[in-house]
């Protein structure tokens, strides 16, 4: 079996990374507006104030996607563009923008996949404690309900949160991301618990206000592992590593897939999490369990790389050191195509939901060549290799419904600012000009062939 004829070939972005127009048309401040304006947080003081200016150039971007044959665009809504204070008064100009974008996509035959929250919390809510506030699930309910009322007549696919892992570990763990806090274990697990409920209330809000039956899930991430050898013991070790704590730190707890997904799908904390951090974990009440375990339609997972492990004598996973000179992307991440084989397989086996690869891609040192084009052979090779592994997994029986390249455009890479270029399309930030990279042509061809020749 190969890619289904309805396979969703997509590309993804996020509001703060591409929209720009940070202070236009009534948008409220969000935590990234504030964080990036403060010295020392983002590479060379870059901010998302202008970004890729998609707010003004969305038609051009939709046209480029159409040219490429992209079937679905995953983008996020800026909460503070829609509700400047996070709750209460609606900014109709913000709603109009998303209506225009959605309509343009549909007109071009591109299915919108909407992420409700990709890290840009309204600053007004941060001032009330942000995700630490036990009322945060209700704030999110109000926002998600509004989005369903306004957009779900045309949007069928929604993600609640993008990577709560990063929200917690980078936003409130090591402070690398907005709001830049470093919390202790009590606050850390409280935020985690709130985020589980935020997600659940988001699902409820969508379903209770939907204008048509919706497909709802999360776009998650986490530490993924692959077997170092081709033997059953190593495969089992990789599976255990994927769904288990690899050390005692709070930071790495956030990357354990089961830390988030077991509560969502099974309504309980994983045993090792309970054992190690039990004294900090809020007890799940029956009422909260019902919220947290709202039925989901799929497992969305952002996948970039994985760590090889082998089994020791007891069968426990042990990390295998990578050889010297191992292939790495421009920002130093290892290139490990097998992640799109093992990641979806392990997730599908454990949670029994169709999988979407909601992000995958790499940053390269791209620039405009003397011929005026942008050649990115590294990205072409990466795309081929990762999609080949994805295809192999599908032929082996893993139910994967879609793949979203990260990213459609070069964009604001959080604390790395504009230094990292992840796009299939090059952006000249001085002018906003877009140039299709070679990889976008390869992706176009793969889509046209439905991955037949990978
Ligand atoms: C995030 C994106 C980010 C990408 C590359 C993911 O963790 O969802 O917003 O740009 O990785 O770092």
XYZ file of C-alpha atoms and ligand atoms in Angstrom:
466
model
C 0.000 0.000 0.000
C 1.160 3.502 -0.742
C -0.270 6.947 -0.075
C -4.021 6.917 -0.211
C -5.473 9.001 -3.041
C -6.894 11.401 -0.430
C -3.580 11.740 1.357
C -3.292 15.263 2.737
C -0.192 16.914 1.313
C 0.116 20.099 3.285
C 2.307 22.884 4.549
C 2.201 24.661 7.888
C 2.866 28.010 9.541
C 1.887 29.822 12.744
C 0.384 33.256 13.287
C 3.185 35.004 15.163
C 5.789 33.535 12.830
C 4.279 34.754 9.563
C 1.504 37.298 9.941
C 3.271 40.498 10.943
C 0.760 43.366 11.388
C 1.400 43.005 15.094
C -0.142 46.357 15.936
C -2.745 46.720 13.191
C -6.515 46.681 12.949
C -7.203 46.357 16.642
C -5.037 43.338 17.424
C -4.184 43.114 21.134
C -0.717 42.479 22.491
C 0.391 38.928 22.999
C 3.243 37.471 25.031
C 5.517 37.216 21.984
C 5.014 40.897 21.110
C 6.210 41.722 24.594
C 8.920 39.078 24.932
C 10.562 39.814 21.583
C 10.598 43.560 22.289
C 12.732 42.967 25.376
C 16.484 42.855 25.011
C 18.275 39.541 25.135
C 15.405 37.210 24.292
C 15.620 36.871 20.533
C 18.604 36.612 18.224
C 19.756 40.112 17.223
C 16.620 41.620 18.711
C 14.382 40.365 15.885
C 10.617 40.551 16.407
C 7.539 39.292 14.588
C 6.259 42.808 14.040
C 6.462 42.453 10.260
C 7.171 38.717 9.942
C 6.444 37.531 6.427
C 3.627 40.061 6.275
C 1.162 37.306 5.452
C -1.548 39.522 6.921
C -1.226 41.655 3.785
C 0.178 39.090 1.381
C -2.074 36.126 2.070
C -3.477 36.118 -1.466
C -0.020 35.752 -2.928
C 0.749 32.931 -0.487
C -2.453 31.118 -1.353
C -1.585 31.480 -5.034
C 1.868 29.984 -4.425
C 0.332 27.062 -2.565
C -2.077 26.508 -5.400
C 0.782 26.465 -7.881
C 2.522 23.840 -5.767
C -0.568 21.669 -5.625
C -0.691 21.844 -1.829
C -3.928 20.318 -0.634
C -4.063 21.683 2.904
C -2.718 24.690 4.763
C -2.187 24.400 8.490
C -2.074 27.861 10.049
C -2.839 29.224 13.486
C -5.180 31.954 14.644
C -3.818 34.806 16.672
C -6.013 34.804 19.772
C -5.298 38.469 20.539
C -6.211 39.471 16.985
C -9.658 37.999 17.554
C -10.077 38.792 21.252
C -7.613 41.598 22.041
C -8.021 41.139 25.787
C -8.230 37.349 25.544
C -11.890 37.279 26.587
C -14.833 39.630 26.126
C -14.944 42.076 23.256
C -14.451 40.639 19.759
C -12.223 42.446 17.248
C -14.267 42.051 14.066
C -11.370 43.203 11.881
C -9.373 40.210 13.129
C -12.238 37.814 12.430
C -12.577 39.332 8.955
C -8.931 38.684 8.204
C -9.310 34.978 8.930
C -12.542 34.869 6.969
C -10.725 36.305 3.961
C -7.873 33.841 4.338
C -10.205 30.855 4.713
C -12.286 31.924 1.717
C -9.194 32.421 -0.431
C -7.942 28.960 0.502
C -11.236 27.282 -0.279
C -11.487 29.092 -3.555
C -8.038 27.742 -4.446
C -9.126 24.223 -3.484
C -6.954 24.151 -0.361
C -8.368 22.735 2.862
C -7.774 24.914 5.938
C -6.414 23.082 9.007
C -6.690 25.535 11.853
C -4.578 25.558 15.002
C -6.298 27.545 17.730
C -3.194 28.200 19.769
C 0.410 28.312 18.606
C 2.073 30.042 21.564
C 0.874 33.666 21.273
C -1.156 34.081 24.462
C -2.944 37.429 24.814
C -0.799 39.534 27.115
C -3.874 40.570 29.118
C -4.309 36.917 30.116
C -0.643 36.543 30.951
C -1.063 39.415 33.404
C -3.665 37.291 35.158
C -1.230 34.410 35.508
C -1.592 32.941 32.022
C -1.660 29.149 32.026
C -1.054 29.128 35.778
C -4.493 30.542 36.381
C -7.052 27.775 37.041
C -9.527 29.852 34.999
C -7.389 29.449 31.860
C -9.390 26.444 30.538
C -12.499 28.634 30.641
C -10.770 31.481 28.796
C -9.818 28.982 26.148
C -13.347 27.601 26.025
C -14.696 31.074 25.247
C -12.122 31.645 22.507
C -12.541 28.191 20.943
C -16.332 28.489 20.991
C -16.114 31.790 19.164
C -13.770 30.298 16.562
C -16.171 27.411 15.993
C -19.104 29.825 15.646
C -17.294 32.043 13.175
C -15.220 29.603 11.135
C -16.491 26.037 11.394
C -19.063 26.500 8.645
C -16.024 26.299 6.320
C -13.219 24.836 8.426
C -13.530 21.107 9.145
C -10.192 20.398 10.829
C -9.042 21.945 14.096
C -6.073 21.509 16.394
C -6.460 22.792 19.939
C -2.868 23.430 21.013
C 0.408 23.339 19.174
C 3.080 21.568 21.200
C 2.053 22.091 24.814
C 5.438 20.464 25.437
C 7.192 23.660 24.326
C 4.666 25.910 26.033
C 5.589 24.231 29.307
C 9.283 23.391 28.975
C 10.434 26.466 27.052
C 7.864 29.024 28.194
C 7.810 28.104 31.888
C 10.781 25.717 32.271
C 14.003 27.147 30.891
C 12.534 30.524 29.907
C 13.750 30.373 26.306
C 10.299 31.191 24.967
C 7.658 33.696 26.024
C 6.683 34.388 28.733
C 10.272 33.520 29.705
C 9.609 32.063 33.146
C 11.505 29.431 35.081
C 9.110 27.772 37.457
C 9.656 25.181 40.154
C 7.974 21.762 40.165
C 4.744 22.823 41.886
C 3.963 25.521 39.335
C 5.310 23.407 36.484
C 2.914 20.518 37.078
C 0.050 22.885 37.806
C 0.550 24.480 34.369
C 0.752 21.047 32.784
C -2.499 20.018 34.434
C -4.171 23.251 33.341
C -2.983 22.702 29.760
C -4.533 19.227 29.704
C -7.811 20.830 30.725
C -7.347 23.728 28.313
C -7.103 21.223 25.498
C -10.183 19.325 26.708
C -12.287 22.452 27.118
C -11.156 23.510 23.652
C -12.425 20.235 22.191
C -15.736 20.646 24.006
C -16.111 24.243 22.826
C -15.472 23.229 19.214
C -17.919 20.349 19.260
C -20.603 22.261 21.154
C -20.478 25.130 18.665
C -19.668 23.333 15.433
C -21.571 24.168 12.274
C -20.727 20.804 10.747
C -19.103 17.627 12.111
C -15.483 18.501 12.890
C -12.246 16.556 13.019
C -10.425 17.630 16.155
C -7.054 16.813 17.693
C -3.854 18.304 19.001
C -0.557 19.062 17.255
C 1.818 17.528 19.705
C 5.547 16.855 19.809
C 7.910 14.930 22.035
C 11.008 12.790 22.220
C 10.860 10.060 19.598
C 13.186 7.083 19.507
C 14.238 4.493 16.951
C 15.798 1.060 17.386
C 19.551 1.083 16.797
C 19.498 -2.496 15.527
C 17.065 -4.570 13.569
C 16.038 -6.835 16.415
C 12.942 -7.159 18.553
C 14.700 -6.133 21.764
C 15.859 -2.823 20.312
C 12.412 -2.142 18.860
C 10.877 -2.738 22.274
C 13.505 -0.495 23.882
C 12.676 2.304 21.411
C 8.999 1.927 22.190
C 9.646 2.083 25.924
C 11.838 5.157 25.496
C 9.118 6.911 23.496
C 6.545 6.314 26.226
C 8.722 6.637 29.303
C 10.836 9.114 31.247
C 14.469 9.034 30.197
C 15.795 10.876 33.271
C 14.665 12.673 36.418
C 14.517 16.244 35.166
C 11.395 18.337 34.923
C 12.548 19.545 31.552
C 12.725 16.135 29.954
C 9.431 15.040 31.521
C 7.764 17.463 29.121
C 9.182 15.581 26.099
C 7.857 12.215 27.203
C 5.039 11.404 24.786
C 3.061 9.466 27.392
C 3.271 12.347 29.884
C 0.699 14.182 27.750
C -0.949 11.550 25.638
C -1.736 8.967 28.341
C -3.878 11.423 30.332
C -5.622 12.532 27.114
C -6.309 9.059 25.766
C -6.404 6.885 28.900
C -7.373 9.392 31.598
C -4.417 8.527 33.833
C -0.841 9.513 34.461
C 1.876 7.114 33.293
C 3.230 4.982 36.164
C 6.775 6.276 35.991
C 5.563 9.885 36.071
C 3.423 9.078 39.106
C 6.375 7.374 40.772
C 8.906 10.125 40.167
C 6.794 13.236 40.497
C 3.761 11.967 42.430
C 4.020 14.505 45.222
C 3.652 17.386 42.762
C 0.880 15.989 40.575
C -2.610 17.385 41.065
C -5.000 14.465 41.570
C -7.308 14.112 38.570
C -10.877 14.669 39.710
C -13.651 12.755 37.953
C -14.973 16.015 36.531
C -11.576 16.926 35.114
C -11.022 13.440 33.735
C -14.146 13.813 31.639
C -12.816 17.101 30.277
C -9.289 15.868 29.620
C -10.304 12.676 27.842
C -12.595 14.204 25.227
C -12.615 11.824 22.244
C -10.216 12.894 19.515
C -10.298 12.081 15.815
C -6.565 11.774 15.196
C -3.106 12.048 16.688
C -1.272 15.089 15.305
C 2.477 15.008 15.838
C 5.248 17.406 14.823
C 8.276 15.251 13.994
C 11.778 16.438 13.256
C 14.206 13.828 14.527
C 14.629 10.848 16.806
C 17.240 9.297 19.056
C 18.563 5.782 18.417
C 18.468 3.404 21.375
C 19.464 -0.186 21.992
C 18.305 -2.570 24.685
C 20.651 -3.359 27.569
C 20.700 -6.794 29.275
C 17.521 -5.923 31.181
C 15.812 -4.647 28.043
C 16.059 -1.026 29.186
C 16.682 1.594 26.491
C 20.181 3.025 26.234
C 20.970 5.957 23.938
C 23.430 5.129 21.176
C 26.036 7.761 20.455
C 25.909 9.161 16.929
C 28.993 8.730 14.773
C 31.341 11.672 14.311
C 30.196 13.948 11.521
C 26.582 12.757 11.705
C 24.385 14.718 9.229
C 22.886 17.815 10.820
C 20.652 20.640 9.669
C 21.683 24.305 9.812
C 20.453 24.697 13.383
C 22.285 21.550 14.466
C 19.392 19.108 14.603
C 20.293 15.560 13.508
C 18.783 14.380 10.222
C 17.056 11.088 11.055
C 14.550 10.128 8.333
C 13.510 6.990 10.236
C 11.535 9.205 12.622
C 8.655 9.289 10.145
C 8.609 5.489 10.152
C 8.900 4.773 13.896
C 7.107 7.845 15.248
C 3.742 7.265 13.555
C 4.011 3.483 14.049
C 4.496 3.657 17.827
C 1.792 6.314 18.198
C -0.700 4.395 16.113
C -0.051 1.146 17.956
C -0.494 2.696 21.398
C -3.285 5.231 20.884
C -5.021 3.624 17.897
C -5.803 6.881 16.140
C -4.976 7.913 12.577
C -1.799 9.968 12.588
C -1.056 13.293 10.929
C 2.531 14.464 10.678
C 1.596 18.037 11.506
C 5.119 19.424 11.006
C 8.350 18.182 9.492
C 11.201 20.067 7.886
C 14.571 21.641 8.455
C 16.473 24.885 8.451
C 19.154 25.331 5.800
C 21.622 28.075 4.977
C 19.561 29.297 2.021
C 20.342 32.393 0.003
C 19.568 33.786 -3.434
C 22.092 32.463 -5.956
C 23.671 34.444 -8.784
C 21.017 33.027 -11.091
C 18.330 34.635 -8.899
C 17.064 31.249 -7.697
C 17.249 29.582 -4.312
C 18.874 26.138 -4.516
C 18.354 23.971 -1.463
C 19.548 20.457 -2.323
C 19.797 19.601 1.374
C 16.078 20.213 1.822
C 15.254 18.234 -1.315
C 17.228 15.278 -0.018
C 15.646 15.598 3.434
C 12.148 15.677 1.951
C 12.794 12.610 -0.196
C 14.263 10.601 2.636
C 11.648 11.488 5.252
C 8.746 10.906 2.881
C 10.171 7.596 1.791
C 10.190 6.428 5.401
C 6.664 7.709 5.869
C 5.590 5.731 2.826
C 7.280 2.611 4.148
C 5.351 2.970 7.417
C 2.090 3.301 5.538
C 2.838 0.158 3.531
C 3.546 -1.632 6.813
C 0.064 -0.716 8.014
C 0.411 2.554 9.939
C -2.626 4.740 9.336
C -1.111 8.103 8.373
C -3.561 10.564 6.848
C -1.436 13.597 6.098
C 1.916 15.341 6.070
C 2.519 19.049 6.634
C 5.872 20.461 5.591
C 7.307 22.953 8.049
C 7.253 25.460 6.752
C 5.515 26.995 3.792
C 7.654 30.114 4.177
C 10.849 31.142 5.882
C 9.625 32.804 9.048
C 10.276 34.090 12.550
C 11.902 31.127 14.272
C 11.094 32.140 17.860
C 14.219 32.850 19.914
C 16.377 32.310 16.803
C 14.561 35.153 15.022
C 15.059 35.206 11.254
C 18.400 33.408 11.445
C 16.901 30.003 10.641
C 15.215 29.425 7.288
C 12.726 26.553 7.337
C 10.650 27.497 4.289
C 9.887 25.799 1.000
C 9.598 29.411 -0.103
C 12.319 31.972 0.517
C 11.338 35.300 2.032
C 13.363 38.487 1.619
C 12.475 40.217 4.866
C 13.562 43.617 3.568
C 10.916 43.656 0.861
C 8.592 40.748 1.630
C 9.441 39.214 -1.759
C 8.846 35.449 -2.018
C 11.032 33.149 -4.129
C 10.139 29.496 -4.530
C 13.082 27.309 -3.516
C 13.994 24.229 -5.559
C 12.508 22.058 -2.796
C 9.084 23.590 -3.418
C 9.288 22.272 -6.981
C 10.280 18.848 -5.790
C 7.387 18.871 -3.302
C 5.074 19.919 -6.137
C 6.229 16.937 -8.168
C 5.867 14.509 -5.247
C 2.326 15.780 -4.644
C 1.441 15.493 -8.338
C 2.681 11.886 -8.348
C 1.075 11.209 -4.959
C 4.438 9.988 -3.725
C 4.541 7.133 -6.249
C 8.181 7.637 -7.213
C 9.703 8.115 -3.798
C 7.095 24.601 16.187
C 7.307 25.639 15.114
C 8.793 25.855 14.908
C 9.407 24.556 14.442
C 10.893 24.630 14.152
C 8.024 23.423 16.099
O 8.433 23.092 17.380
O 5.760 24.213 16.221
O 6.646 26.810 15.458
O 9.085 26.893 14.036
O 9.208 23.572 15.417
O 11.614 24.932 15.302
